[in-house]
PDB file of C-alpha atoms in Angstrom:
ATOM      1  CA  MET A  97       0.000   0.000   0.000  1.00  0.00           C
ATOM      2  CA  LYS A  98       1.373   3.386  -0.993  1.00  0.00           C
ATOM      3  CA  THR A  99       1.296   6.286   1.453  1.00  0.00           C
ATOM      4  CA  SER A 100       2.149   8.803  -1.255  1.00  0.00           C
ATOM      5  CA  CYS A 101       3.742   8.743  -4.675  1.00  0.00           C
ATOM      6  CA  THR A 102       4.413  11.061  -7.605  1.00  0.00           C
ATOM      7  CA  TRP A 103       4.741  10.458 -11.333  1.00  0.00           C
ATOM      8  CA  VAL A 104       5.540  12.551 -14.401  1.00  0.00           C
ATOM      9  CA  ARG A 105       4.560  11.286 -17.831  1.00  0.00           C
ATOM     10  CA  GLU A 106       7.546  11.260 -20.182  1.00  0.00           C
ATOM     11  CA  GLY A 107       7.907   9.586 -23.555  1.00  0.00           C
ATOM     12  CA  GLY A 108       4.572   7.817 -23.268  1.00  0.00           C
ATOM     13  CA  ALA A 109       5.326   6.282 -19.858  1.00  0.00           C
ATOM     14  CA  TRP A 110       4.817   7.222 -16.220  1.00  0.00           C
ATOM     15  CA  ILE A 111       8.100   7.832 -14.368  1.00  0.00           C
ATOM     16  CA  GLU A 112       7.499   6.962 -10.715  1.00  0.00           C
ATOM     17  CA  GLY A 113       9.104   9.284  -8.190  1.00  0.00           C
ATOM     18  CA  ALA A 114       9.672  12.029 -10.761  1.00  0.00           C
ATOM     19  CA  GLN A 115       8.935  15.649  -9.856  1.00  0.00           C
ATOM     20  CA  LEU A 116       8.039  18.759 -11.794  1.00  0.00           C
ATOM     21  CA  PRO A 117      11.016  21.068 -12.409  1.00  0.00           C
ATOM     22  CA  VAL A 118      10.873  24.451 -10.705  1.00  0.00           C
ATOM     23  CA  THR A 119      10.866  26.042 -14.172  1.00  0.00           C
ATOM     24  CA  ASP A 120       7.376  24.696 -14.863  1.00  0.00           C
ATOM     25  CA  ARG A 121       4.742  27.422 -14.763  1.00  0.00           C
ATOM     26  CA  ALA A 122       2.586  25.220 -12.538  1.00  0.00           C
ATOM     27  CA  ILE A 123       5.109  25.870  -9.766  1.00  0.00           C
ATOM     28  CA  ARG A 124       6.049  29.427 -10.704  1.00  0.00           C
ATOM     29  CA  TYR A 125       2.567  30.828 -11.359  1.00  0.00           C
ATOM     30  CA  GLY A 126       0.021  28.126 -10.545  1.00  0.00           C
ATOM     31  CA  MET A 127      -0.616  27.608 -14.270  1.00  0.00           C
ATOM     32  CA  ALA A 128      -2.000  24.072 -14.318  1.00  0.00           C
ATOM     33  CA  VAL A 129      -5.392  22.418 -14.318  1.00  0.00           C
ATOM     34  CA  PHE A 130      -6.176  19.294 -12.354  1.00  0.00           C
ATOM     35  CA  GLU A 131      -8.763  16.814 -11.167  1.00  0.00           C
ATOM     36  CA  THR A 132      -8.992  15.086  -7.796  1.00  0.00           C
ATOM     37  CA  ILE A 133      -9.898  11.440  -8.350  1.00  0.00           C
ATOM     38  CA  GLY A 134     -10.981   9.087  -5.589  1.00  0.00           C
ATOM     39  CA  VAL A 135      -9.214   5.719  -5.385  1.00  0.00           C
ATOM     40  CA  ARG A 136     -10.847   2.743  -3.668  1.00  0.00           C
ATOM     41  CA  GLU A 137      -9.054  -0.601  -3.457  1.00  0.00           C
ATOM     42  CA  GLY A 138      -6.703   0.455  -6.238  1.00  0.00           C
ATOM     43  CA  LYS A 139      -9.485   1.468  -8.622  1.00  0.00           C
ATOM     44  CA  THR A 140     -10.205   5.032  -9.709  1.00  0.00           C
ATOM     45  CA  LEU A 141     -13.740   6.346  -9.187  1.00  0.00           C
ATOM     46  CA  PHE A 142     -15.669   8.333 -11.815  1.00  0.00           C
ATOM     47  CA  LEU A 143     -12.591   8.260 -14.056  1.00  0.00           C
ATOM     48  CA  ALA A 144     -14.378   9.054 -17.334  1.00  0.00           C
ATOM     49  CA  GLU A 145     -16.111  12.066 -15.780  1.00  0.00           C
ATOM     50  CA  HIS A 146     -12.881  13.395 -14.282  1.00  0.00           C
ATOM     51  CA  LEU A 147     -10.953  13.024 -17.534  1.00  0.00           C
ATOM     52  CA  ALA A 148     -13.730  14.787 -19.455  1.00  0.00           C
ATOM     53  CA  LEU A 149     -13.499  17.736 -17.046  1.00  0.00           C
ATOM     54  CA  LEU A 150      -9.709  17.734 -17.295  1.00  0.00           C
ATOM     55  CA  HIS A 151      -9.917  17.881 -21.099  1.00  0.00           C
ATOM     56  CA  GLU A 152     -12.379  20.770 -20.903  1.00  0.00           C
ATOM     57  CA  SER A 153     -10.249  22.651 -18.377  1.00  0.00           C
ATOM     58  CA  ALA A 154      -7.172  22.243 -20.573  1.00  0.00           C
ATOM     59  CA  ARG A 155      -9.049  23.478 -23.637  1.00  0.00           C
ATOM     60  CA  THR A 156     -10.389  26.463 -21.702  1.00  0.00           C
ATOM     61  CA  LEU A 157      -7.233  27.607 -19.927  1.00  0.00           C
ATOM     62  CA  LEU A 158      -4.221  26.068 -21.660  1.00  0.00           C
ATOM     63  CA  SER A 159      -3.615  26.871 -25.305  1.00  0.00           C
ATOM     64  CA  GLY A 160      -1.686  24.546 -27.592  1.00  0.00           C
ATOM     65  CA  ALA A 161      -1.968  20.921 -28.681  1.00  0.00           C
ATOM     66  CA  LEU A 162      -2.776  19.040 -25.476  1.00  0.00           C
ATOM     67  CA  ASP A 163      -4.886  16.197 -26.822  1.00  0.00           C
ATOM     68  CA  ALA A 164      -1.966  13.770 -27.210  1.00  0.00           C
ATOM     69  CA  LYS A 165      -0.759  14.478 -23.674  1.00  0.00           C
ATOM     70  CA  LEU A 166      -4.204  13.948 -22.204  1.00  0.00           C
ATOM     71  CA  GLN A 167      -4.852  10.843 -24.244  1.00  0.00           C
ATOM     72  CA  GLY A 168      -1.738   9.361 -22.687  1.00  0.00           C
ATOM     73  CA  ALA A 169      -3.117  10.176 -19.237  1.00  0.00           C
ATOM     74  CA  LEU A 170      -5.905   7.668 -19.869  1.00  0.00           C
ATOM     75  CA  ASP A 171      -3.260   5.089 -18.983  1.00  0.00           C
ATOM     76  CA  LEU A 172      -3.053   6.062 -15.332  1.00  0.00           C
ATOM     77  CA  PRO A 173      -0.127   5.245 -13.031  1.00  0.00           C
ATOM     78  CA  ALA A 174      -0.135   1.773 -11.511  1.00  0.00           C
ATOM     79  CA  LEU A 175      -1.853   1.556  -8.123  1.00  0.00           C
ATOM     80  CA  GLU A 176      -1.861  -1.278  -5.606  1.00  0.00           C
ATOM     81  CA  PRO A 177      -5.055  -3.287  -4.881  1.00  0.00           C
ATOM     82  CA  ASP A 178      -5.082  -2.004  -1.292  1.00  0.00           C
ATOM     83  CA  ASP A 179      -4.565   1.663  -2.205  1.00  0.00           C
ATOM     84  CA  ASN A 180      -7.318   3.925  -0.872  1.00  0.00           C
ATOM     85  CA  GLY A 181      -6.964   7.657  -1.237  1.00  0.00           C
ATOM     86  CA  ILE A 182      -6.811  10.516  -3.686  1.00  0.00           C
ATOM     87  CA  LEU A 183      -5.084  10.695  -7.072  1.00  0.00           C
ATOM     88  CA  ARG A 184      -4.558  14.232  -8.341  1.00  0.00           C
ATOM     89  CA  LEU A 185      -3.926  14.450 -12.069  1.00  0.00           C
ATOM     90  CA  TYR A 186      -2.400  17.707 -13.357  1.00  0.00           C
ATOM     91  CA  VAL A 187      -1.819  19.137 -16.819  1.00  0.00           C
ATOM     92  CA  THR A 188       0.657  22.011 -16.590  1.00  0.00           C
ATOM     93  CA  ALA A 189       1.535  24.950 -18.817  1.00  0.00           C
ATOM     94  CA  GLY A 190       5.146  23.762 -18.978  1.00  0.00           C
ATOM     95  CA  ASP A 191       8.112  26.127 -19.054  1.00  0.00           C
ATOM     96  CA  GLY A 192       7.929  29.753 -20.170  1.00  0.00           C
ATOM     97  CA  SER A 193       6.860  33.224 -19.138  1.00  0.00           C
ATOM     98  CA  PRO A 194       3.262  33.919 -18.066  1.00  0.00           C
ATOM     99  CA  ALA A 195       2.267  35.157 -21.530  1.00  0.00           C
ATOM    100  CA  ASP A 196       4.012  32.464 -23.583  1.00  0.00           C
ATOM    101  CA  PRO A 197       1.815  29.931 -25.401  1.00  0.00           C
ATOM    102  CA  VAL A 198       1.681  26.386 -24.095  1.00  0.00           C
ATOM    103  CA  ILE A 199       4.081  24.393 -26.255  1.00  0.00           C
ATOM    104  CA  ALA A 200       5.380  21.599 -24.027  1.00  0.00           C
ATOM    105  CA  SER A 201       2.884  20.843 -21.280  1.00  0.00           C
ATOM    106  CA  ARG A 202       3.557  18.220 -18.639  1.00  0.00           C
ATOM    107  CA  VAL A 203       1.248  15.651 -17.074  1.00  0.00           C
ATOM    108  CA  PHE A 204       1.902  15.065 -13.376  1.00  0.00           C
ATOM    109  CA  ALA A 205       0.185  12.733 -10.906  1.00  0.00           C
ATOM    110  CA  LEU A 206       0.198  12.678  -7.107  1.00  0.00           C
ATOM    111  CA  PHE A 207      -1.329   9.903  -4.984  1.00  0.00           C
ATOM    112  CA  GLU A 208      -2.026  10.395  -1.280  1.00  0.00           C
ATOM    113  CA  SER A 209      -3.312   7.584   0.906  1.00  0.00           C
ATOM    114  CA  LEU A 210      -6.158   8.234   3.327  1.00  0.00           C
ATOM    115  CA  GLY A 211      -5.077   5.294   5.449  1.00  0.00           C
ATOM    116  CA  THR A 212      -7.731   4.091   7.874  1.00  0.00           C
ATOM    117  CA  VAL A 213      -9.202   7.491   8.692  1.00  0.00           C
ATOM    118  CA  THR A 214     -12.897   7.224   9.590  1.00  0.00           C
ATOM    119  CA  MET A 215     -14.932  10.241   8.575  1.00  0.00           C
ATOM    120  CA  PRO A 216     -17.723  11.545  10.831  1.00  0.00           C
ATOM    121  CA  ASP A 217     -21.336  11.615   9.677  1.00  0.00           C
ATOM    122  CA  ALA A 218     -21.344  15.426   9.745  1.00  0.00           C
ATOM    123  CA  GLN A 219     -18.883  18.306   9.989  1.00  0.00           C
ATOM    124  CA  THR A 220     -18.963  22.030  10.735  1.00  0.00           C
ATOM    125  CA  ALA A 221     -18.722  25.066   8.464  1.00  0.00           C
ATOM    126  CA  ARG A 222     -18.646  28.838   8.615  1.00  0.00           C
ATOM    127  CA  LEU A 223     -19.048  31.544   5.993  1.00  0.00           C
ATOM    128  CA  HIS A 224     -15.631  32.929   5.086  1.00  0.00           C
ATOM    129  CA  PRO A 225     -15.636  36.612   6.151  1.00  0.00           C
ATOM    130  CA  GLU A 226     -13.878  37.808   2.987  1.00  0.00           C
ATOM    131  CA  ARG A 227     -15.452  37.824  -0.463  1.00  0.00           C
ATOM    132  CA  VAL A 228     -13.572  35.891  -3.138  1.00  0.00           C
ATOM    133  CA  ALA A 229     -12.937  36.349  -6.851  1.00  0.00           C
ATOM    134  CA  PRO A 230     -14.651  33.888  -9.207  1.00  0.00           C
ATOM    135  CA  PHE A 231     -12.759  30.749 -10.097  1.00  0.00           C
ATOM    136  CA  ALA A 232     -11.008  30.618 -13.477  1.00  0.00           C
ATOM    137  CA  HIS A 233     -14.041  29.944 -15.673  1.00  0.00           C
ATOM    138  CA  GLY A 234     -15.158  27.481 -13.006  1.00  0.00           C
ATOM    139  CA  ARG A 235     -12.079  25.325 -13.613  1.00  0.00           C
ATOM    140  CA  LYS A 236      -9.778  23.751 -11.038  1.00  0.00           C
ATOM    141  CA  THR A 237      -6.302  25.241 -11.250  1.00  0.00           C
ATOM    142  CA  SER A 238      -3.237  24.656  -9.108  1.00  0.00           C
ATOM    143  CA  ASN A 239      -3.424  28.240  -7.842  1.00  0.00           C
ATOM    144  CA  TYR A 240      -5.298  27.310  -4.661  1.00  0.00           C
ATOM    145  CA  TRP A 241      -4.042  30.060  -2.356  1.00  0.00           C
ATOM    146  CA  MET A 242      -7.472  31.649  -1.946  1.00  0.00           C
ATOM    147  CA  GLN A 243      -9.157  28.372  -1.030  1.00  0.00           C
ATOM    148  CA  CYS A 244      -6.324  27.353   1.297  1.00  0.00           C
ATOM    149  CA  ALA A 245      -6.467  30.698   3.108  1.00  0.00           C
ATOM    150  CA  ALA A 246     -10.227  30.378   3.584  1.00  0.00           C
ATOM    151  CA  GLN A 247      -9.952  26.787   4.804  1.00  0.00           C
ATOM    152  CA  GLY A 248      -7.092  27.699   7.110  1.00  0.00           C
ATOM    153  CA  GLY A 249      -9.101  30.552   8.582  1.00  0.00           C
ATOM    154  CA  ALA A 250     -12.012  28.216   9.225  1.00  0.00           C
ATOM    155  CA  ALA A 251      -9.745  25.646  10.872  1.00  0.00           C
ATOM    156  CA  ASN A 252      -8.170  28.294  13.106  1.00  0.00           C
ATOM    157  CA  ALA A 253     -11.666  29.326  14.194  1.00  0.00           C
ATOM    158  CA  GLY A 254     -12.581  25.736  15.049  1.00  0.00           C
ATOM    159  CA  PHE A 255     -14.537  24.759  11.922  1.00  0.00           C
ATOM    160  CA  ASP A 256     -13.997  21.982   9.403  1.00  0.00           C
ATOM    161  CA  HIS A 257     -14.934  23.922   6.273  1.00  0.00           C
ATOM    162  CA  ALA A 258     -15.224  27.408   4.810  1.00  0.00           C
ATOM    163  CA  LEU A 259     -18.147  28.448   2.616  1.00  0.00           C
ATOM    164  CA  LEU A 260     -17.322  31.102   0.013  1.00  0.00           C
ATOM    165  CA  ALA A 261     -19.225  34.057  -1.428  1.00  0.00           C
ATOM    166  CA  ASP A 262     -18.275  36.170  -4.452  1.00  0.00           C
ATOM    167  CA  HIS A 263     -17.866  39.962  -4.517  1.00  0.00           C
ATOM    168  CA  GLU A 264     -21.614  40.395  -4.946  1.00  0.00           C
ATOM    169  CA  GLY A 265     -22.236  38.314  -1.844  1.00  0.00           C
ATOM    170  CA  ARG A 266     -23.572  35.267  -3.689  1.00  0.00           C
ATOM    171  CA  LEU A 267     -22.806  31.813  -2.349  1.00  0.00           C
ATOM    172  CA  VAL A 268     -20.464  29.973  -4.742  1.00  0.00           C
ATOM    173  CA  SER A 269     -19.038  26.895  -3.009  1.00  0.00           C
ATOM    174  CA  ALA A 270     -17.089  25.468  -0.137  1.00  0.00           C
ATOM    175  CA  ALA A 271     -13.344  26.040  -0.184  1.00  0.00           C
ATOM    176  CA  PHE A 272     -12.822  22.404  -1.158  1.00  0.00           C
ATOM    177  CA  GLY A 273     -16.092  21.276  -2.660  1.00  0.00           C
ATOM    178  CA  ASN A 274     -19.491  22.144  -4.040  1.00  0.00           C
ATOM    179  CA  VAL A 275     -22.326  23.087  -1.731  1.00  0.00           C
ATOM    180  CA  PHE A 276     -26.045  22.288  -1.669  1.00  0.00           C
ATOM    181  CA  PHE A 277     -28.789  23.555   0.617  1.00  0.00           C
ATOM    182  CA  VAL A 278     -32.494  22.974   1.167  1.00  0.00           C
ATOM    183  CA  LEU A 279     -34.668  26.093   1.148  1.00  0.00           C
ATOM    184  CA  ASP A 280     -38.452  25.926   1.574  1.00  0.00           C
ATOM    185  CA  GLY A 281     -38.308  22.201   0.873  1.00  0.00           C
ATOM    186  CA  LYS A 282     -36.372  22.608  -2.392  1.00  0.00           C
ATOM    187  CA  LEU A 283     -32.812  21.415  -2.982  1.00  0.00           C
ATOM    188  CA  CYS A 284     -30.651  24.237  -4.368  1.00  0.00           C
ATOM    189  CA  THR A 285     -27.037  24.721  -5.439  1.00  0.00           C
ATOM    190  CA  PRO A 286     -25.065  27.720  -6.758  1.00  0.00           C
ATOM    191  CA  SER A 287     -25.377  28.112 -10.516  1.00  0.00           C
ATOM    192  CA  LEU A 288     -22.499  27.214 -12.813  1.00  0.00           C
ATOM    193  CA  SER A 289     -22.959  30.683 -14.336  1.00  0.00           C
ATOM    194  CA  LEU A 290     -21.279  32.053 -11.177  1.00  0.00           C
ATOM    195  CA  ALA A 291     -18.003  30.357 -12.242  1.00  0.00           C
ATOM    196  CA  VAL A 292     -18.786  27.466  -9.926  1.00  0.00           C
ATOM    197  CA  ARG A 293     -16.673  24.368 -10.431  1.00  0.00           C
ATOM    198  CA  PRO A 294     -18.675  21.591 -12.160  1.00  0.00           C
ATOM    199  CA  GLY A 295     -17.474  18.927  -9.754  1.00  0.00           C
ATOM    200  CA  VAL A 296     -17.966  15.245 -10.523  1.00  0.00           C
ATOM    201  CA  ILE A 297     -19.723  14.534  -7.215  1.00  0.00           C
ATOM    202  CA  ARG A 298     -21.861  17.643  -7.769  1.00  0.00           C
ATOM    203  CA  GLY A 299     -22.954  15.997 -11.003  1.00  0.00           C
ATOM    204  CA  TRP A 300     -23.710  12.755  -9.150  1.00  0.00           C
ATOM    205  CA  VAL A 301     -25.902  14.617  -6.653  1.00  0.00           C
ATOM    206  CA  MET A 302     -27.710  16.420  -9.473  1.00  0.00           C
ATOM    207  CA  ARG A 303     -28.468  13.099 -11.179  1.00  0.00           C
ATOM    208  CA  ARG A 304     -29.619  11.446  -7.965  1.00  0.00           C
ATOM    209  CA  ALA A 305     -31.619  14.216  -6.350  1.00  0.00           C
ATOM    210  CA  GLY A 306     -31.926  17.072  -8.831  1.00  0.00           C
ATOM    211  CA  ALA A 307     -31.404  20.632  -7.651  1.00  0.00           C
ATOM    212  CA  GLU A 308     -32.324  24.119  -8.747  1.00  0.00           C
ATOM    213  CA  GLU A 309     -29.291  26.177  -9.750  1.00  0.00           C
ATOM    214  CA  VAL A 310     -29.569  29.571  -8.082  1.00  0.00           C
ATOM    215  CA  ALA A 311     -27.775  32.831  -7.375  1.00  0.00           C
ATOM    216  CA  PHE A 312     -28.355  33.008  -3.634  1.00  0.00           C
ATOM    217  CA  PRO A 313     -27.160  35.605  -1.093  1.00  0.00           C
ATOM    218  CA  ALA A 314     -24.735  33.873   1.228  1.00  0.00           C
ATOM    219  CA  ASP A 315     -25.905  36.028   4.131  1.00  0.00           C
ATOM    220  CA  HIS A 316     -29.336  34.394   3.813  1.00  0.00           C
ATOM    221  CA  LEU A 317     -27.975  30.875   4.144  1.00  0.00           C
ATOM    222  CA  VAL A 318     -29.251  30.815   7.727  1.00  0.00           C
ATOM    223  CA  GLU A 319     -32.738  30.484   6.197  1.00  0.00           C
ATOM    224  CA  ALA A 320     -31.887  27.012   4.858  1.00  0.00           C
ATOM    225  CA  SER A 321     -33.134  23.917   6.646  1.00  0.00           C
ATOM    226  CA  GLU A 322     -30.021  21.882   5.809  1.00  0.00           C
ATOM    227  CA  ILE A 323     -26.662  22.301   4.079  1.00  0.00           C
ATOM    228  CA  PHE A 324     -24.152  19.789   2.762  1.00  0.00           C
ATOM    229  CA  LEU A 325     -21.018  19.822   0.647  1.00  0.00           C
ATOM    230  CA  CYS A 326     -19.620  17.252  -1.721  1.00  0.00           C
ATOM    231  CA  ASN A 327     -16.232  16.372  -3.177  1.00  0.00           C
ATOM    232  CA  SER A 328     -14.267  13.338  -4.317  1.00  0.00           C
ATOM    233  CA  ARG A 329     -12.675  12.736  -0.925  1.00  0.00           C
ATOM    234  CA  LEU A 330     -15.688  13.075   1.365  1.00  0.00           C
ATOM    235  CA  GLY A 331     -18.470  12.144  -1.017  1.00  0.00           C
ATOM    236  CA  VAL A 332     -21.456  13.914   0.544  1.00  0.00           C
ATOM    237  CA  MET A 333     -20.888  15.584   3.922  1.00  0.00           C
ATOM    238  CA  PRO A 334     -23.803  17.117   5.901  1.00  0.00           C
ATOM    239  CA  LEU A 335     -22.860  20.331   7.685  1.00  0.00           C
ATOM    240  CA  HIS A 336     -23.590  22.079  10.951  1.00  0.00           C
ATOM    241  CA  PHE A 337     -23.875  25.797  10.165  1.00  0.00           C
ATOM    242  CA  GLU A 338     -25.186  28.642  12.331  1.00  0.00           C
ATOM    243  CA  GLY A 339     -27.557  26.412  14.276  1.00  0.00           C
ATOM    244  CA  ILE A 340     -28.590  24.414  11.203  1.00  0.00           C
ATOM    245  CA  GLY A 341     -27.953  20.691  11.508  1.00  0.00           C
ATOM    246  CA  PRO A 342     -27.828  17.757   9.100  1.00  0.00           C
ATOM    247  CA  GLY A 343     -31.074  16.978   7.299  1.00  0.00           C
ATOM    248  CA  ALA A 344     -32.809  14.113   5.547  1.00  0.00           C
ATOM    249  CA  VAL A 345     -31.587  14.898   2.018  1.00  0.00           C
ATOM    250  CA  GLY A 346     -27.900  15.098   2.865  1.00  0.00           C
ATOM    251  CA  ARG A 347     -28.042  12.065   5.139  1.00  0.00           C
ATOM    252  CA  ALA A 348     -29.767   9.956   2.480  1.00  0.00           C
ATOM    253  CA  LEU A 349     -27.275  10.956  -0.208  1.00  0.00           C
ATOM    254  CA  ARG A 350     -24.340  10.261   2.107  1.00  0.00           C
ATOM    255  CA  GLU A 351     -25.712   6.825   2.944  1.00  0.00           C
ATOM    256  CA  GLU A 352     -26.214   6.083  -0.755  1.00  0.00           C
ATOM    257  CA  ILE A 353     -22.753   7.146  -1.909  1.00  0.00           C
ATOM    258  CA  LEU A 354     -21.136   5.158   0.917  1.00  0.00           C
ATOM    259  CA  ARG A 355     -23.304   2.125   0.224  1.00  0.00           C
ATOM    260  CA  GLU A 356     -22.349   2.199  -3.458  1.00  0.00           C
ATOM    261  CA  LYS A 357     -18.655   2.521  -2.456  1.00  0.00           C
ATOM    262  CA  LEU A 358     -18.143   5.652  -4.550  1.00  0.00           C
ATOM    263  CA  VAL A 359     -15.721   7.343  -2.140  1.00  0.00           C
ATOM    264  CA  PRO A 360     -12.200   6.281  -1.044  1.00  0.00           C
TER     265      PRO A 360
END
């Protein structure tokens, strides 16, 4: 069982233990797109959906001929049958200045084991006190400073998660996941038009339960009857927020995604 491992794809093969050079713009400027893929018993979860999003992110944010690189990423690094954790798959802008076109991108993978950590049935969240800029066209990039700062602030204040609002005060997401809430008996989620990330587990929730995409004032979130977030590591996680506790919708979805073994 691996605890952690890195790979760089070179010459059509994955080189285990390889690292990105410091000249890569992913390190210098955060110019890379990525997907976080759950791994359960050595098998990747929702792989086709993640690769489709990675292709779209690369087309949106990274110019140049990336199709061959991404096609090679379909052959993922070798994992052990007892590996459970997260595989992050990156496509970088390669070397160059910020304005240079993408000519020689790199594909990088990082696996991190979750070990035997048992997740609780619910966690806590607060609304991040600072407004945030929209994500890059709703795409996941390696420039995660804003999300890390929000999550760190929440942790320092004794919470598990930070919920984020844009400069107009509209709820957009959690720092590390998509967010859903029930309002007047209706399941809602921030609209993709707000540059919300189209997460794979968000898509799973939409298919299972349906939800109305809304532009909702984050300051009014206390009017919700329940709130939950979702991501590839936690699956569906009901939240305690401002006196609001876990509800029937989030609990049922969490039970379903765990029962179907769709999380690490």
